[in-house]
Amino acid sequence: MSLHSIPAPVSAPHTTTANTVSRVMATVMLALAPATLFGFWLYGWPAIYLWVITVASAMLGEAFCLRLMQRPATPILMDGSAALTGWLLALSLPPWAPWWIGVLGGLFATVLSKQVFGGLGQNLFNPAMVARVALLISFPVQMTSWVGPLPLDAVTAPGPLAGLLITFKGMPPGLDAMTSASLLGFAKTEMSRGIDLLQSLTQAPALSWIGSRPGSLGETAGWLIAAGGVAMMALRVITWHIPVAMLLGIAVPAAILHAIDPAHYMSATTHVFSGGVLLGAFFIATDYVTSPNTPRGQLIFGAGCGLLTWVIRTWAGYPEGVAFAVLLMNSLTPIIDSYVKPRIYGRDRKGTALEPVK
Amino acid sequence: MGLIERFFKEPRWGVHPDDHKRPAADAPLRMLPPPARLYMPLHQHVGGAARPIVLVGQKVLKGELLADAQGNISAPIHAPVSGTISAIGEVTAPHPSGLGFAAITIDNDFAGRWIETDPVSDPFALAPEEIARRTGKAGVVGLGGATFPAAIKFALGKRLQVGTLIVNGGECEPYLSSDDRIMRDHADQVIDGARIVMHAIGAREALVGIEDNKPEAIAAMRIAAAPFPEVKIRPVPARYPMGSDKQLIQTLTGKEVPADARAAEVGVLVHNVSTCAAVHKAIRLGQPLVERIVTLNGGAVKTPGNLFVPLGTLVDELLDFVGRVATPARLILGGPMMGTPLLHGRIPLVKGASGILAFDAQEALIPAAGPCIRCGSCTRACPMGLLPIEMAAHIRAGDLDGAVGFHLSDCISCGCCAYVCPSHIPLVQYFSHAKGELMTKERAKLRSEATRRLAEARVERVERETREKAAAAARRKAERDAAKAKTAAAALATTPVTQVEGEIA
Ligand code: SF4
Ligand code: SF4
């Protein structure tokens, strides 16, 4: 009778899903790819350079921290989370921002808001949004200078070399005229000058030929972002709860107040399609690490993100509020998670055993 | 079923692992030639180990009682073949520790002679108690893996007036098909056994839940159940852990078994299809449980399929019979989701063994655990509605009470959470560890409580004795005083004694 030598037993289950963290990250990246490529085409070489710089810096920051802690960097970098963080940050930046914005942002994201907390899964706040807010507060000018879309095949679009110059040396005077405020920024400034929306919106930053406005890659390619989000739901990487709740959280109050006073309150569609709302709803607020775990908790979280975004945009000093709203709700995630739990089989919501019913 | 209905009715819990049931499930049942030597462990069931009643050297017939039930919850063990008892002692038992367990060793005489059986032609004429008694004597235990003595469940069902018998043909564990096979090949035995169980517990109806990935079994069972309107065949969605009692009860009846309560308290009792077939044999044929169907499956098995095997056969002999493609990288008793890993194949087959899996290197590979990314997959998958990450986090931090606060005790160890985790965190390992620790603590507490009670009783006894002594002394003194007083009273005959001191107080 043979005596097999079998490795030390592990407890059940003896089988596991083929899913892995890297696969999850890769799926998210794939879902982001169409919007990103479209953005590259719209904003040309400077946008491509900025994206590369931001992603690389985020990965470098992570590698540096891992080295510092004497942990092997390659396998952890391979999980893709650092690259994804950099990618999301890049999509929320002004596409023609200077190179150092990308470098600082990428490093902020992985070093200060992720590795300092203990790495993947340990951070309370969404790293990409922490980086974005840090940049916005430190460099308000660079972070609010947007350019109109200038598709790669346009005559005036900068080529690879001119693009490099824009990214590394700043905007040449000739192209300076291209910069403008985003729609939200413009409306806010006009409003503060006493010009209401009914007038200001008629001369708002021009809609480009595909119906997009100047903005970040994630804003301009709104429809593709939404399509990517829906694809992620179909692939069960995310559930519908956070995106739907967030979109409703912003659209419902916007629609109500717009119906009452269109001169002072933007419409629901303007809100939903401008700024980072779509990117936020599908890709940022749905970040696993920093959002609640239960469906009901996610509904609360999403609705909070939407509502706070709308409140900040409408009444606070900043024209855009997605990043702030997400960070505020991130801080509530542990509380939501400790109050909103699934009902346990055989118990009521409070955890008391049910009464037997024959 | 409409799409919308399907969307809402489909359970949200659980997982969909690749079932790997075919081709093993489709291969015809094979008979294992009985081996030369068999090892019958004394402890193959929930409850107390059986007590040997045979001697070394004694000749036994197939089905003869080897060891009798011992204690309130226990089951007897019978000879799986005819032959001679060659040893009563330790062999390796199916437990991760690989430690030895007491067993009775029989040398097969290959005569295959049965003991004289006591068949019953009309079980429905017997009293329910008599059915329970015969089932208990035949050593029938839950064959789905729970191995709880069947007769004790009958008595419970009768006492709590259970109306519905649920026959569990879920068999949701991947790779396994022994229940599938018994339903396909012996549907009449299963249905008859189920009707006998209904009679034993006084149930009015039987619902047979079969996962819809076993269409052949459903068809065979429908035919066998056709003459009996009280036995209803109910296909259920294939979803792990549908075969878990609580989930099957919920799916079939919409009832939830309250936490810390038994299924019988909501009017249902669950028995596995193979258990029903064993009851049929025990009552109709008078045969004790000495053989069963077991699935041999996995990448390292050359001819996967189901075998009809005498209990007590070594796993290695089963593997020799079906052949090995490669040295198994992992050997499992039971299914891949909840089965017990075996250290080696020198382990006898027991009553609760529905399958033996021999995994090849690729199947056995579980990637190294990574950090939790809080994806929530485990929470969504948990059929009990628990929060596996929270429990694991508390256990990792050494805070067992914290984990208990998240109702660790409700965890059925189904493995869904660990299965879906993209970081491959061995969540169930944490839970088993914590449950083990808690059990040890609980035992220690009971022990110390018992000690404390004993000590308290002693203190009390000493105090009582002291009190009694003092009281006796006081009484004697009082008597003496009374005597004195009497003398005094006699002396002062003019003063009447009207009251006794005690009465004033
Ligand atoms: S093993 Fe326990 S915690 Fe995990 S899914 Fe099953 S019941 Fe839930
Ligand atoms: S499935 Fe794994 S990674 Fe996801 S939340 Fe649960 S433990 Fe964490």
Tab-separated table of N, CA, C and O in Angstrom, chain B residues 1 6 10-11 16 19 21-22 169-172 180 183 208-219 222 233-240 242 248 251:
chain	number	residue	atom	x	y	z
B	1	MET	N	-40.558	30.134	-15.521
B	1	MET	CA	-40.294	31.247	-14.605
B	1	MET	C	-39.898	32.494	-15.402
B	1	MET	O	-39.004	32.444	-16.237
B	6	ARG	N	-37.480	35.435	-11.739
B	6	ARG	CA	-36.209	34.766	-11.530
B	6	ARG	C	-35.245	35.686	-10.803
B	6	ARG	O	-34.570	35.312	-9.859
B	10	GLU	N	-34.282	34.286	-7.208
B	10	GLU	CA	-32.962	33.691	-7.079
B	10	GLU	C	-32.362	34.139	-5.765
B	10	GLU	O	-32.362	35.328	-5.449
B	11	PRO	N	-31.869	33.193	-5.000
B	11	PRO	CA	-31.259	33.631	-3.747
B	11	PRO	C	-30.056	34.529	-4.033
B	11	PRO	O	-29.382	34.366	-5.048
B	16	HIS	N	-21.153	30.239	-7.039
B	16	HIS	CA	-21.348	29.343	-8.184
B	16	HIS	C	-20.025	28.720	-8.587
B	16	HIS	O	-19.498	29.035	-9.632
B	19	ASP	N	-18.883	23.081	-11.141
B	19	ASP	CA	-19.312	21.949	-10.327
B	19	ASP	C	-18.499	20.670	-10.549
B	19	ASP	O	-18.505	19.795	-9.711
B	21	LYS	N	-18.913	18.016	-11.685
B	21	LYS	CA	-19.602	16.774	-11.305
B	21	LYS	C	-19.525	15.738	-12.428
B	21	LYS	O	-19.502	14.547	-12.180
B	22	ARG	N	-19.558	16.216	-13.651
B	22	ARG	CA	-19.470	15.269	-14.753
B	22	ARG	C	-18.038	15.254	-15.250
B	22	ARG	O	-17.353	16.247	-15.135
B	169	GLY	N	-31.729	16.564	-1.454
B	169	GLY	CA	-31.023	16.016	-2.602
B	169	GLY	C	-30.264	17.147	-3.279
B	169	GLY	O	-30.030	17.123	-4.480
B	170	GLY	N	-29.903	18.137	-2.488
B	170	GLY	CA	-29.234	19.328	-3.033
B	170	GLY	C	-27.880	18.979	-3.609
B	170	GLY	O	-27.556	19.276	-4.744
B	171	GLU	N	-27.106	18.293	-2.804
B	171	GLU	CA	-25.723	17.945	-3.165
B	171	GLU	C	-25.039	19.083	-3.915
B	171	GLU	O	-24.735	18.989	-5.101
B	172	CYS	N	-24.830	20.177	-3.172
B	172	CYS	CA	-24.312	21.385	-3.817
B	172	CYS	C	-22.800	21.410	-3.885
B	172	CYS	O	-22.223	22.212	-4.597
B	180	ASP	N	-26.627	12.108	-6.193
B	180	ASP	CA	-27.149	12.115	-7.555
B	180	ASP	C	-27.312	10.679	-8.035
B	180	ASP	O	-28.355	10.265	-8.547
B	183	MET	N	-30.097	8.740	-6.392
B	183	MET	CA	-31.420	9.157	-6.889
B	183	MET	C	-31.664	8.597	-8.284
B	183	MET	O	-32.772	8.219	-8.638
B	208	VAL	N	-38.899	17.116	-1.664
B	208	VAL	CA	-37.579	16.645	-2.047
B	208	VAL	C	-36.897	17.749	-2.849
B	208	VAL	O	-37.291	18.040	-3.973
B	209	GLY	N	-35.912	18.382	-2.274
B	209	GLY	CA	-35.197	19.464	-2.963
B	209	GLY	C	-34.015	18.905	-3.728
B	209	GLY	O	-33.129	18.290	-3.144
B	210	ILE	N	-34.012	19.109	-5.049
B	210	ILE	CA	-32.906	18.620	-5.878
B	210	ILE	C	-32.409	19.780	-6.724
B	210	ILE	O	-33.211	20.460	-7.373
B	211	GLU	N	-31.117	20.032	-6.721
B	211	GLU	CA	-30.573	21.127	-7.526
B	211	GLU	C	-30.832	20.871	-9.007
B	211	GLU	O	-30.730	19.733	-9.474
B	212	ASP	N	-31.156	21.938	-9.735
B	212	ASP	CA	-31.564	21.748	-11.126
B	212	ASP	C	-30.416	21.394	-12.066
B	212	ASP	O	-30.601	21.305	-13.271
B	213	ASN	N	-29.216	21.187	-11.517
B	213	ASN	CA	-28.136	20.698	-12.379
B	213	ASN	C	-28.120	19.161	-12.423
B	213	ASN	O	-27.192	18.565	-12.944
B	214	LYS	N	-29.168	18.526	-11.854
B	214	LYS	CA	-29.243	17.061	-11.892
B	214	LYS	C	-30.556	16.628	-12.545
B	214	LYS	O	-31.419	16.025	-11.895
B	215	PRO	N	-30.740	16.940	-13.819
B	215	PRO	CA	-32.023	16.647	-14.466
B	215	PRO	C	-32.359	15.157	-14.468
B	215	PRO	O	-33.520	14.781	-14.316
B	216	GLU	N	-31.362	14.285	-14.593
B	216	GLU	CA	-31.635	12.843	-14.629
B	216	GLU	C	-32.202	12.386	-13.288
B	216	GLU	O	-33.146	11.600	-13.241
B	217	ALA	N	-31.605	12.908	-12.206
B	217	ALA	CA	-32.082	12.534	-10.874
B	217	ALA	C	-33.505	13.044	-10.672
B	217	ALA	O	-34.364	12.331	-10.146
B	218	ILE	N	-33.767	14.268	-11.124
B	218	ILE	CA	-35.109	14.833	-10.959
B	218	ILE	C	-36.126	13.962	-11.697
B	218	ILE	O	-37.175	13.603	-11.151
B	219	ALA	N	-35.774	13.557	-12.925
B	219	ALA	CA	-36.693	12.739	-13.714
B	219	ALA	C	-36.951	11.399	-13.030
B	219	ALA	O	-38.101	10.972	-12.874
B	222	ARG	N	-39.075	11.834	-9.980
B	222	ARG	CA	-40.474	12.159	-10.300
B	222	ARG	C	-41.245	10.890	-10.591
B	222	ARG	O	-42.374	10.716	-10.139
B	233	ILE	N	-41.527	16.431	-5.554
B	233	ILE	CA	-40.167	16.671	-6.035
B	233	ILE	C	-40.052	18.152	-6.389
B	233	ILE	O	-40.826	18.665	-7.197
B	234	ARG	N	-39.115	18.837	-5.788
B	234	ARG	CA	-38.982	20.282	-5.989
B	234	ARG	C	-37.576	20.637	-6.468
B	234	ARG	O	-36.656	20.713	-5.664
B	235	PRO	N	-37.404	20.875	-7.768
B	235	PRO	CA	-36.091	21.322	-8.227
B	235	PRO	C	-35.771	22.694	-7.626
B	235	PRO	O	-36.664	23.531	-7.499
B	236	VAL	N	-34.548	22.897	-7.224
B	236	VAL	CA	-34.127	24.190	-6.669
B	236	VAL	C	-32.928	24.683	-7.468
B	236	VAL	O	-32.224	23.879	-8.086
B	237	PRO	N	-32.694	25.998	-7.493
B	237	PRO	CA	-31.554	26.510	-8.268
B	237	PRO	C	-30.238	25.926	-7.759
B	237	PRO	O	-30.067	25.775	-6.551
B	238	ALA	N	-29.348	25.614	-8.684
B	238	ALA	CA	-28.038	25.094	-8.301
B	238	ALA	C	-27.191	26.257	-7.813
B	238	ALA	O	-26.841	27.144	-8.582
B	239	ARG	N	-26.944	26.252	-6.560
B	239	ARG	CA	-26.194	27.347	-5.977
B	239	ARG	C	-25.634	26.876	-4.659
B	239	ARG	O	-26.368	26.375	-3.824
B	240	TYR	N	-24.359	26.995	-4.468
B	240	TYR	CA	-23.756	26.561	-3.227
B	240	TYR	C	-24.019	27.595	-2.145
B	240	TYR	O	-23.865	28.771	-2.419
B	242	MET	N	-26.740	25.295	-1.335
B	242	MET	CA	-28.151	24.931	-1.332
B	242	MET	C	-28.399	23.694	-0.483
B	242	MET	O	-29.469	23.526	0.101
B	248	LEU	N	-31.752	25.289	2.418
B	248	LEU	CA	-32.731	24.489	1.688
B	248	LEU	C	-34.129	24.695	2.284
B	248	LEU	O	-35.115	24.828	1.555
B	251	THR	N	-35.365	27.970	1.045
B	251	THR	CA	-35.730	27.957	-0.367
B	251	THR	C	-37.041	27.204	-0.601
B	251	THR	O	-37.873	27.616	-1.391
